[in-house]
Amino acid sequence: MVVDVVMDQLDRVLGRIGGRFTRSEPRARAREYVCGLVAGLERKNGWTLAEQAGEVSPDGMQRLLRWADWDIDGVRDDVRDYVVEHLGEPDGVLIVDDTGFLKKGVRSAGVQRQHSGTAGRIENCQIGTFLAYAGAGGHALIDRELYLPEPWIADRERCRRAGIPDDVEFETKPRQAMAMLARAFEVGLPHAWITADEAYGQVKYLRAWLEERDAAHVLATKVNDLLTTADGSEVRADGLVEDLPERAWRRLSVGAGAHGPREYDWARVPIRSGCRAGRGHWLLARRSISDPTEIAYYVCYGPRRSTLLNLAWIAGTRWRIEECFQQAKNEAGLDQYQVRSWRAWYAHITLSMLAHAWLAVSKTLVAKGELASASRT
C-alpha cells in the first residue's frame, strides 16, 4: 500500500537525523512535529501541532524550536543527502530563489516592509533564500538562509532580542546563494547546471564566481544588462537579439505547465571569448508566442556542445523551485509558524524541508512502481 511506502520513508529519514539529537525527548518530538506538518491541519502552529501530538500545551513544540539541543544545520545536511540519494543524478539542476513569509509586528528576525515576490508587492514580511535540487524523478528544497536587511544588522541590540548571533553580518541574497551553492559543491553534490531568476542572474559577481568554479549556469537577466560580445564591445541584451532573423528562432516546449505544454520561441547568440577550452558563453532569449514583444533573457555558460534545446530546458527548470515553495507551504507548513527568534526560524524551516523531502521522495518511489520493494525492505 502507498501508506506503507510513506511510513517506511518517514522511519528512514528520521532514522537518518536521529544522531543530531542529544536526548530522546526532542528526537521523539521532532517526529511528532514533522507528522503534524503534513497532517492536513487548517493551521500548523505550536498549539495545533501539540494537540495533534496529544500534548496539552505548545510548550514542548516551542522548546524544540527555540532551545532544545539538536544540530539544526546537521539535519539540513541530512535532508540534502536524503534528497540526493533518491533524486540525485549527474544531470541534476540546482535552483536558487527566495520566497516571502508575511508577518505582523516588528520583532520577528529579519521582518520589515520589503518586496515579497510571493505577494508581488511590498509587505511586512521575512524573506528566505533557498536552494532546490531537481532531477528527472522529482525536486525538493535542500538548503535555506534567512535574509536579514541592513537596518537589522545595523541595530545589534534589536538583533540580540531576536536571538541573532553577534557574528552574523549582512549578506545580499546572491551572496547567500553563493554560500549555499558552496556547501553543495563541497560535498560533490551531483549536478550539471545551475539556474535562477534575474534577481540573481543580473548580479555579475555571482556569475563570475560561478564561472571561476566552472559551474555551468543559465541565469535570467534584465533587458538592459550590458554584455561583452565576441569582439569585445558591450551591448545591451535586447540589442543583441533585436536584429536576429526569424530563422534564428525555434519553437520549443520546455515541459508541461498548468495549462498544457510551455512553448516559446527561443534563440541564442554567442557572447564573449577566451573562456575555458570546451566551454561557451551565450545570451539566450525566450519570446512569447502570443506577444512577440515579450522577451526574457538569460546569460549562459556551459559545455560548448550545449544545444539550444539544452539551454532552453534548463531555463524552464526554474519553475520547479516555485512548485517546491507551493508544495512545502501547502503540504508541509513551510510558512505556517509563529516564532520570532532566528534559531526558531531555522529549526522550523529545516523540519518543514524534511517533511517536504519525505513527501517528494515517497511520491517518486510510488511513481516508479517501487511500492512493493520499499514495503519489504
mmCIF file with all atom_site columns, C-alpha atoms in Angstrom, residues 104-252:
data_model
loop_
_atom_site.group_PDB
_atom_site.id
_atom_site.type_symbol
_atom_site.label_atom_id
_atom_site.label_alt_id
_atom_site.label_comp_id
_atom_site.label_asym_id
_atom_site.label_entity_id
_atom_site.label_seq_id
_atom_site.pdbx_PDB_ins_code
_atom_site.Cartn_x
_atom_site.Cartn_y
_atom_site.Cartn_z
_atom_site.occupancy
_atom_site.B_iso_or_equiv
_atom_site.pdbx_formal_charge
_atom_site.auth_seq_id
_atom_site.auth_comp_id
_atom_site.auth_asym_id
_atom_site.auth_atom_id
_atom_site.pdbx_PDB_model_num
ATOM 1   C CA . LYS A 1 104 ? 2.799  41.116 11.640  1.00 0.00 ? 104 LYS A CA 1
ATOM 2   C CA . GLY A 1 105 ? 4.821  43.267 14.026  1.00 0.00 ? 105 GLY A CA 1
ATOM 3   C CA . VAL A 1 106 ? 8.488  44.186 14.088  1.00 0.00 ? 106 VAL A CA 1
ATOM 4   C CA . ARG A 1 107 ? 10.098 41.589 16.396  1.00 0.00 ? 107 ARG A CA 1
ATOM 5   C CA . SER A 1 108 ? 10.491 38.514 14.189  1.00 0.00 ? 108 SER A CA 1
ATOM 6   C CA . ALA A 1 109 ? 14.087 38.160 12.984  1.00 0.00 ? 109 ALA A CA 1
ATOM 7   C CA . GLY A 1 110 ? 14.569 39.977 9.683   1.00 0.00 ? 110 GLY A CA 1
ATOM 8   C CA . VAL A 1 111 ? 10.994 41.214 9.372   1.00 0.00 ? 111 VAL A CA 1
ATOM 9   C CA . GLN A 1 112 ? 10.373 44.592 7.772   1.00 0.00 ? 112 GLN A CA 1
ATOM 10  C CA . ARG A 1 113 ? 8.437  46.156 4.926   1.00 0.00 ? 113 ARG A CA 1
ATOM 11  C CA . GLN A 1 114 ? 10.181 44.805 1.853   1.00 0.00 ? 114 GLN A CA 1
ATOM 12  C CA . HIS A 1 115 ? 9.326  43.453 -1.561  1.00 0.00 ? 115 HIS A CA 1
ATOM 13  C CA . SER A 1 116 ? 7.912  39.956 -1.491  1.00 0.00 ? 116 SER A CA 1
ATOM 14  C CA . GLY A 1 117 ? 7.881  38.077 -4.766  1.00 0.00 ? 117 GLY A CA 1
ATOM 15  C CA . THR A 1 118 ? 5.297  35.792 -3.198  1.00 0.00 ? 118 THR A CA 1
ATOM 16  C CA . ALA A 1 119 ? 2.881  38.677 -2.642  1.00 0.00 ? 119 ALA A CA 1
ATOM 17  C CA . GLY A 1 120 ? 4.053  40.606 -5.700  1.00 0.00 ? 120 GLY A CA 1
ATOM 18  C CA . ARG A 1 121 ? 4.323  43.837 -3.713  1.00 0.00 ? 121 ARG A CA 1
ATOM 19  C CA . ILE A 1 122 ? 5.946  45.437 -0.661  1.00 0.00 ? 122 ILE A CA 1
ATOM 20  C CA . GLU A 1 123 ? 4.689  43.792 2.517   1.00 0.00 ? 123 GLU A CA 1
ATOM 21  C CA . ASN A 1 124 ? 5.723  43.364 6.131   1.00 0.00 ? 124 ASN A CA 1
ATOM 22  C CA . CYS A 1 125 ? 7.479  40.033 5.827   1.00 0.00 ? 125 CYS A CA 1
ATOM 23  C CA . GLN A 1 126 ? 10.518 37.833 6.287   1.00 0.00 ? 126 GLN A CA 1
ATOM 24  C CA . ILE A 1 127 ? 12.429 36.620 3.246   1.00 0.00 ? 127 ILE A CA 1
ATOM 25  C CA . GLY A 1 128 ? 14.083 33.221 2.976   1.00 0.00 ? 128 GLY A CA 1
ATOM 26  C CA . THR A 1 129 ? 16.653 32.380 0.294   1.00 0.00 ? 129 THR A CA 1
ATOM 27  C CA . PHE A 1 130 ? 16.522 28.737 -0.782  1.00 0.00 ? 130 PHE A CA 1
ATOM 28  C CA . LEU A 1 131 ? 18.351 26.166 -2.858  1.00 0.00 ? 131 LEU A CA 1
ATOM 29  C CA . ALA A 1 132 ? 16.395 23.369 -4.531  1.00 0.00 ? 132 ALA A CA 1
ATOM 30  C CA . TYR A 1 133 ? 17.553 20.207 -6.250  1.00 0.00 ? 133 TYR A CA 1
ATOM 31  C CA . ALA A 1 134 ? 15.735 18.945 -9.349  1.00 0.00 ? 134 ALA A CA 1
ATOM 32  C CA . GLY A 1 135 ? 16.238 15.596 -11.023 1.00 0.00 ? 135 GLY A CA 1
ATOM 33  C CA . ALA A 1 136 ? 14.147 13.696 -13.534 1.00 0.00 ? 136 ALA A CA 1
ATOM 34  C CA . GLY A 1 137 ? 12.383 11.880 -10.684 1.00 0.00 ? 137 GLY A CA 1
ATOM 35  C CA . GLY A 1 138 ? 11.410 14.871 -8.560  1.00 0.00 ? 138 GLY A CA 1
ATOM 36  C CA . HIS A 1 139 ? 12.552 18.006 -6.764  1.00 0.00 ? 139 HIS A CA 1
ATOM 37  C CA . ALA A 1 140 ? 12.885 19.287 -3.202  1.00 0.00 ? 140 ALA A CA 1
ATOM 38  C CA . LEU A 1 141 ? 14.417 22.092 -1.131  1.00 0.00 ? 141 LEU A CA 1
ATOM 39  C CA . ILE A 1 142 ? 17.886 21.288 0.213   1.00 0.00 ? 142 ILE A CA 1
ATOM 40  C CA . ASP A 1 143 ? 19.210 24.493 1.815   1.00 0.00 ? 143 ASP A CA 1
ATOM 41  C CA . ARG A 1 144 ? 17.984 27.790 3.272   1.00 0.00 ? 144 ARG A CA 1
ATOM 42  C CA . GLU A 1 145 ? 19.109 31.125 4.669   1.00 0.00 ? 145 GLU A CA 1
ATOM 43  C CA . LEU A 1 146 ? 17.116 33.853 6.403   1.00 0.00 ? 146 LEU A CA 1
ATOM 44  C CA . TYR A 1 147 ? 17.676 37.231 4.735   1.00 0.00 ? 147 TYR A CA 1
ATOM 45  C CA . LEU A 1 148 ? 18.499 39.972 7.258   1.00 0.00 ? 148 LEU A CA 1
ATOM 46  C CA . PRO A 1 149 ? 18.083 43.501 5.818   1.00 0.00 ? 149 PRO A CA 1
ATOM 47  C CA . GLU A 1 150 ? 20.822 46.034 6.512   1.00 0.00 ? 150 GLU A CA 1
ATOM 48  C CA . PRO A 1 151 ? 18.769 48.038 9.081   1.00 0.00 ? 151 PRO A CA 1
ATOM 49  C CA . TRP A 1 152 ? 18.583 44.882 11.171  1.00 0.00 ? 152 TRP A CA 1
ATOM 50  C CA . ILE A 1 153 ? 22.315 44.235 11.108  1.00 0.00 ? 153 ILE A CA 1
ATOM 51  C CA . ALA A 1 154 ? 22.964 47.895 11.951  1.00 0.00 ? 154 ALA A CA 1
ATOM 52  C CA . ASP A 1 155 ? 20.893 47.550 15.140  1.00 0.00 ? 155 ASP A CA 1
ATOM 53  C CA . ARG A 1 156 ? 22.761 44.945 17.186  1.00 0.00 ? 156 ARG A CA 1
ATOM 54  C CA . GLU A 1 157 ? 20.513 45.286 20.208  1.00 0.00 ? 157 GLU A CA 1
ATOM 55  C CA . ARG A 1 158 ? 17.495 44.511 18.086  1.00 0.00 ? 158 ARG A CA 1
ATOM 56  C CA . CYS A 1 159 ? 19.378 41.512 16.663  1.00 0.00 ? 159 CYS A CA 1
ATOM 57  C CA . ARG A 1 160 ? 20.144 40.215 20.155  1.00 0.00 ? 160 ARG A CA 1
ATOM 58  C CA . ARG A 1 161 ? 16.480 40.466 21.154  1.00 0.00 ? 161 ARG A CA 1
ATOM 59  C CA . ALA A 1 162 ? 15.656 38.271 18.148  1.00 0.00 ? 162 ALA A CA 1
ATOM 60  C CA . GLY A 1 163 ? 18.433 35.824 19.007  1.00 0.00 ? 163 GLY A CA 1
ATOM 61  C CA . ILE A 1 164 ? 20.623 36.716 16.024  1.00 0.00 ? 164 ILE A CA 1
ATOM 62  C CA . PRO A 1 165 ? 24.287 35.942 16.886  1.00 0.00 ? 165 PRO A CA 1
ATOM 63  C CA . ASP A 1 166 ? 26.666 38.893 17.019  1.00 0.00 ? 166 ASP A CA 1
ATOM 64  C CA . ASP A 1 167 ? 28.895 37.379 14.339  1.00 0.00 ? 167 ASP A CA 1
ATOM 65  C CA . VAL A 1 168 ? 26.115 37.304 11.733  1.00 0.00 ? 168 VAL A CA 1
ATOM 66  C CA . GLU A 1 169 ? 26.836 40.011 9.165   1.00 0.00 ? 169 GLU A CA 1
ATOM 67  C CA . PHE A 1 170 ? 24.809 41.477 6.325   1.00 0.00 ? 170 PHE A CA 1
ATOM 68  C CA . GLU A 1 171 ? 24.674 39.330 3.205   1.00 0.00 ? 171 GLU A CA 1
ATOM 69  C CA . THR A 1 172 ? 22.845 40.050 -0.008  1.00 0.00 ? 172 THR A CA 1
ATOM 70  C CA . LYS A 1 173 ? 20.603 37.312 -1.333  1.00 0.00 ? 173 LYS A CA 1
ATOM 71  C CA . PRO A 1 174 ? 23.088 36.494 -4.130  1.00 0.00 ? 174 PRO A CA 1
ATOM 72  C CA . ARG A 1 175 ? 25.832 36.042 -1.506  1.00 0.00 ? 175 ARG A CA 1
ATOM 73  C CA . GLN A 1 176 ? 23.521 33.773 0.470   1.00 0.00 ? 176 GLN A CA 1
ATOM 74  C CA . ALA A 1 177 ? 23.042 31.830 -2.758  1.00 0.00 ? 177 ALA A CA 1
ATOM 75  C CA . MET A 1 178 ? 26.823 31.557 -3.112  1.00 0.00 ? 178 MET A CA 1
ATOM 76  C CA . ALA A 1 179 ? 27.126 30.209 0.433   1.00 0.00 ? 179 ALA A CA 1
ATOM 77  C CA . MET A 1 180 ? 24.504 27.538 -0.212  1.00 0.00 ? 180 MET A CA 1
ATOM 78  C CA . LEU A 1 181 ? 25.998 26.589 -3.565  1.00 0.00 ? 181 LEU A CA 1
ATOM 79  C CA . ALA A 1 182 ? 29.447 26.382 -1.963  1.00 0.00 ? 182 ALA A CA 1
ATOM 80  C CA . ARG A 1 183 ? 28.097 23.849 0.527   1.00 0.00 ? 183 ARG A CA 1
ATOM 81  C CA . ALA A 1 184 ? 26.665 21.810 -2.347  1.00 0.00 ? 184 ALA A CA 1
ATOM 82  C CA . PHE A 1 185 ? 29.951 21.970 -4.264  1.00 0.00 ? 185 PHE A CA 1
ATOM 83  C CA . GLU A 1 186 ? 31.947 20.980 -1.174  1.00 0.00 ? 186 GLU A CA 1
ATOM 84  C CA . VAL A 1 187 ? 30.138 17.659 -0.800  1.00 0.00 ? 187 VAL A CA 1
ATOM 85  C CA . GLY A 1 188 ? 30.264 16.907 -4.510  1.00 0.00 ? 188 GLY A CA 1
ATOM 86  C CA . LEU A 1 189 ? 26.507 17.043 -4.962  1.00 0.00 ? 189 LEU A CA 1
ATOM 87  C CA . PRO A 1 190 ? 25.755 15.579 -8.430  1.00 0.00 ? 190 PRO A CA 1
ATOM 88  C CA . HIS A 1 191 ? 24.501 18.201 -10.852 1.00 0.00 ? 191 HIS A CA 1
ATOM 89  C CA . ALA A 1 192 ? 25.134 19.567 -14.319 1.00 0.00 ? 192 ALA A CA 1
ATOM 90  C CA . TRP A 1 193 ? 23.561 23.045 -14.230 1.00 0.00 ? 193 TRP A CA 1
ATOM 91  C CA . ILE A 1 194 ? 22.524 25.938 -12.005 1.00 0.00 ? 194 ILE A CA 1
ATOM 92  C CA . THR A 1 195 ? 19.638 28.289 -12.725 1.00 0.00 ? 195 THR A CA 1
ATOM 93  C CA . ALA A 1 196 ? 17.970 31.296 -11.076 1.00 0.00 ? 196 ALA A CA 1
ATOM 94  C CA . ASP A 1 197 ? 15.781 34.270 -11.913 1.00 0.00 ? 197 ASP A CA 1
ATOM 95  C CA . GLU A 1 198 ? 17.039 37.747 -12.783 1.00 0.00 ? 198 GLU A CA 1
ATOM 96  C CA . ALA A 1 199 ? 17.311 38.901 -9.165  1.00 0.00 ? 199 ALA A CA 1
ATOM 97  C CA . TYR A 1 200 ? 20.356 36.623 -9.101  1.00 0.00 ? 200 TYR A CA 1
ATOM 98  C CA . GLY A 1 201 ? 21.290 36.371 -12.771 1.00 0.00 ? 201 GLY A CA 1
ATOM 99  C CA . GLN A 1 202 ? 21.840 40.110 -13.228 1.00 0.00 ? 202 GLN A CA 1
ATOM 100 C CA . VAL A 1 203 ? 24.445 40.099 -10.420 1.00 0.00 ? 203 VAL A CA 1
ATOM 101 C CA . LYS A 1 204 ? 27.788 39.963 -12.177 1.00 0.00 ? 204 LYS A CA 1
ATOM 102 C CA . TYR A 1 205 ? 29.841 38.944 -9.149  1.00 0.00 ? 205 TYR A CA 1
ATOM 103 C CA . LEU A 1 206 ? 27.658 35.839 -8.810  1.00 0.00 ? 206 LEU A CA 1
ATOM 104 C CA . ARG A 1 207 ? 28.150 34.986 -12.475 1.00 0.00 ? 207 ARG A CA 1
ATOM 105 C CA . ALA A 1 208 ? 31.910 35.486 -12.171 1.00 0.00 ? 208 ALA A CA 1
ATOM 106 C CA . TRP A 1 209 ? 32.018 33.323 -9.024  1.00 0.00 ? 209 TRP A CA 1
ATOM 107 C CA . LEU A 1 210 ? 30.218 30.502 -10.799 1.00 0.00 ? 210 LEU A CA 1
ATOM 108 C CA . GLU A 1 211 ? 32.469 30.713 -13.828 1.00 0.00 ? 211 GLU A CA 1
ATOM 109 C CA . GLU A 1 212 ? 35.592 30.631 -11.655 1.00 0.00 ? 212 GLU A CA 1
ATOM 110 C CA . ARG A 1 213 ? 34.305 27.288 -10.368 1.00 0.00 ? 213 ARG A CA 1
ATOM 111 C CA . ASP A 1 214 ? 33.446 26.120 -13.883 1.00 0.00 ? 214 ASP A CA 1
ATOM 112 C CA . ALA A 1 215 ? 29.813 25.768 -12.804 1.00 0.00 ? 215 ALA A CA 1
ATOM 113 C CA . ALA A 1 216 ? 27.529 25.656 -15.847 1.00 0.00 ? 216 ALA A CA 1
ATOM 114 C CA . HIS A 1 217 ? 24.587 28.005 -15.499 1.00 0.00 ? 217 HIS A CA 1
ATOM 115 C CA . VAL A 1 218 ? 21.546 29.527 -17.182 1.00 0.00 ? 218 VAL A CA 1
ATOM 116 C CA . LEU A 1 219 ? 20.609 32.683 -15.283 1.00 0.00 ? 219 LEU A CA 1
ATOM 117 C CA . ALA A 1 220 ? 17.832 35.093 -16.169 1.00 0.00 ? 220 ALA A CA 1
ATOM 118 C CA . THR A 1 221 ? 18.953 38.683 -16.575 1.00 0.00 ? 221 THR A CA 1
ATOM 119 C CA . LYS A 1 222 ? 17.442 42.096 -17.209 1.00 0.00 ? 222 LYS A CA 1
ATOM 120 C CA . VAL A 1 223 ? 16.729 43.538 -20.637 1.00 0.00 ? 223 VAL A CA 1
ATOM 121 C CA . ASN A 1 224 ? 19.344 46.288 -20.286 1.00 0.00 ? 224 ASN A CA 1
ATOM 122 C CA . ASP A 1 225 ? 22.159 44.093 -18.968 1.00 0.00 ? 225 ASP A CA 1
ATOM 123 C CA . LEU A 1 226 ? 25.394 45.104 -20.716 1.00 0.00 ? 226 LEU A CA 1
ATOM 124 C CA . LEU A 1 227 ? 27.093 42.034 -22.140 1.00 0.00 ? 227 LEU A CA 1
ATOM 125 C CA . THR A 1 228 ? 30.519 41.668 -23.721 1.00 0.00 ? 228 THR A CA 1
ATOM 126 C CA . THR A 1 229 ? 30.355 40.390 -27.290 1.00 0.00 ? 229 THR A CA 1
ATOM 127 C CA . ALA A 1 230 ? 32.886 38.169 -29.075 1.00 0.00 ? 230 ALA A CA 1
ATOM 128 C CA . ASP A 1 231 ? 34.602 41.274 -30.499 1.00 0.00 ? 231 ASP A CA 1
ATOM 129 C CA . GLY A 1 232 ? 34.958 42.875 -27.049 1.00 0.00 ? 232 GLY A CA 1
ATOM 130 C CA . SER A 1 233 ? 32.241 45.513 -27.336 1.00 0.00 ? 233 SER A CA 1
ATOM 131 C CA . GLU A 1 234 ? 29.440 45.959 -24.819 1.00 0.00 ? 234 GLU A CA 1
ATOM 132 C CA . VAL A 1 235 ? 25.844 45.664 -25.996 1.00 0.00 ? 235 VAL A CA 1
ATOM 133 C CA . ARG A 1 236 ? 22.530 45.543 -24.139 1.00 0.00 ? 236 ARG A CA 1
ATOM 134 C CA . ALA A 1 237 ? 20.811 42.177 -24.010 1.00 0.00 ? 237 ALA A CA 1
ATOM 135 C CA . ASP A 1 238 ? 17.875 43.358 -26.118 1.00 0.00 ? 238 ASP A CA 1
ATOM 136 C CA . GLY A 1 239 ? 20.271 44.898 -28.646 1.00 0.00 ? 239 GLY A CA 1
ATOM 137 C CA . LEU A 1 240 ? 21.884 41.521 -29.257 1.00 0.00 ? 240 LEU A CA 1
ATOM 138 C CA . VAL A 1 241 ? 18.630 39.881 -30.334 1.00 0.00 ? 241 VAL A CA 1
ATOM 139 C CA . GLU A 1 242 ? 16.610 42.683 -31.912 1.00 0.00 ? 242 GLU A CA 1
ATOM 140 C CA . ASP A 1 243 ? 18.065 42.112 -35.388 1.00 0.00 ? 243 ASP A CA 1
ATOM 141 C CA . LEU A 1 244 ? 18.078 38.320 -35.341 1.00 0.00 ? 244 LEU A CA 1
ATOM 142 C CA . PRO A 1 245 ? 16.451 36.891 -38.477 1.00 0.00 ? 245 PRO A CA 1
ATOM 143 C CA . GLU A 1 246 ? 13.303 34.866 -37.986 1.00 0.00 ? 246 GLU A CA 1
ATOM 144 C CA . ARG A 1 247 ? 15.156 31.684 -38.909 1.00 0.00 ? 247 ARG A CA 1
ATOM 145 C CA . ALA A 1 248 ? 17.287 32.095 -35.768 1.00 0.00 ? 248 ALA A CA 1
ATOM 146 C CA . TRP A 1 249 ? 14.229 31.377 -33.599 1.00 0.00 ? 249 TRP A CA 1
ATOM 147 C CA . ARG A 1 250 ? 12.992 27.863 -32.836 1.00 0.00 ? 250 ARG A CA 1
ATOM 148 C CA . ARG A 1 251 ? 9.707  26.920 -31.221 1.00 0.00 ? 251 ARG A CA 1
ATOM 149 C CA . LEU A 1 252 ? 10.429 24.576 -28.311 1.00 0.00 ? 252 LEU A CA 1
#
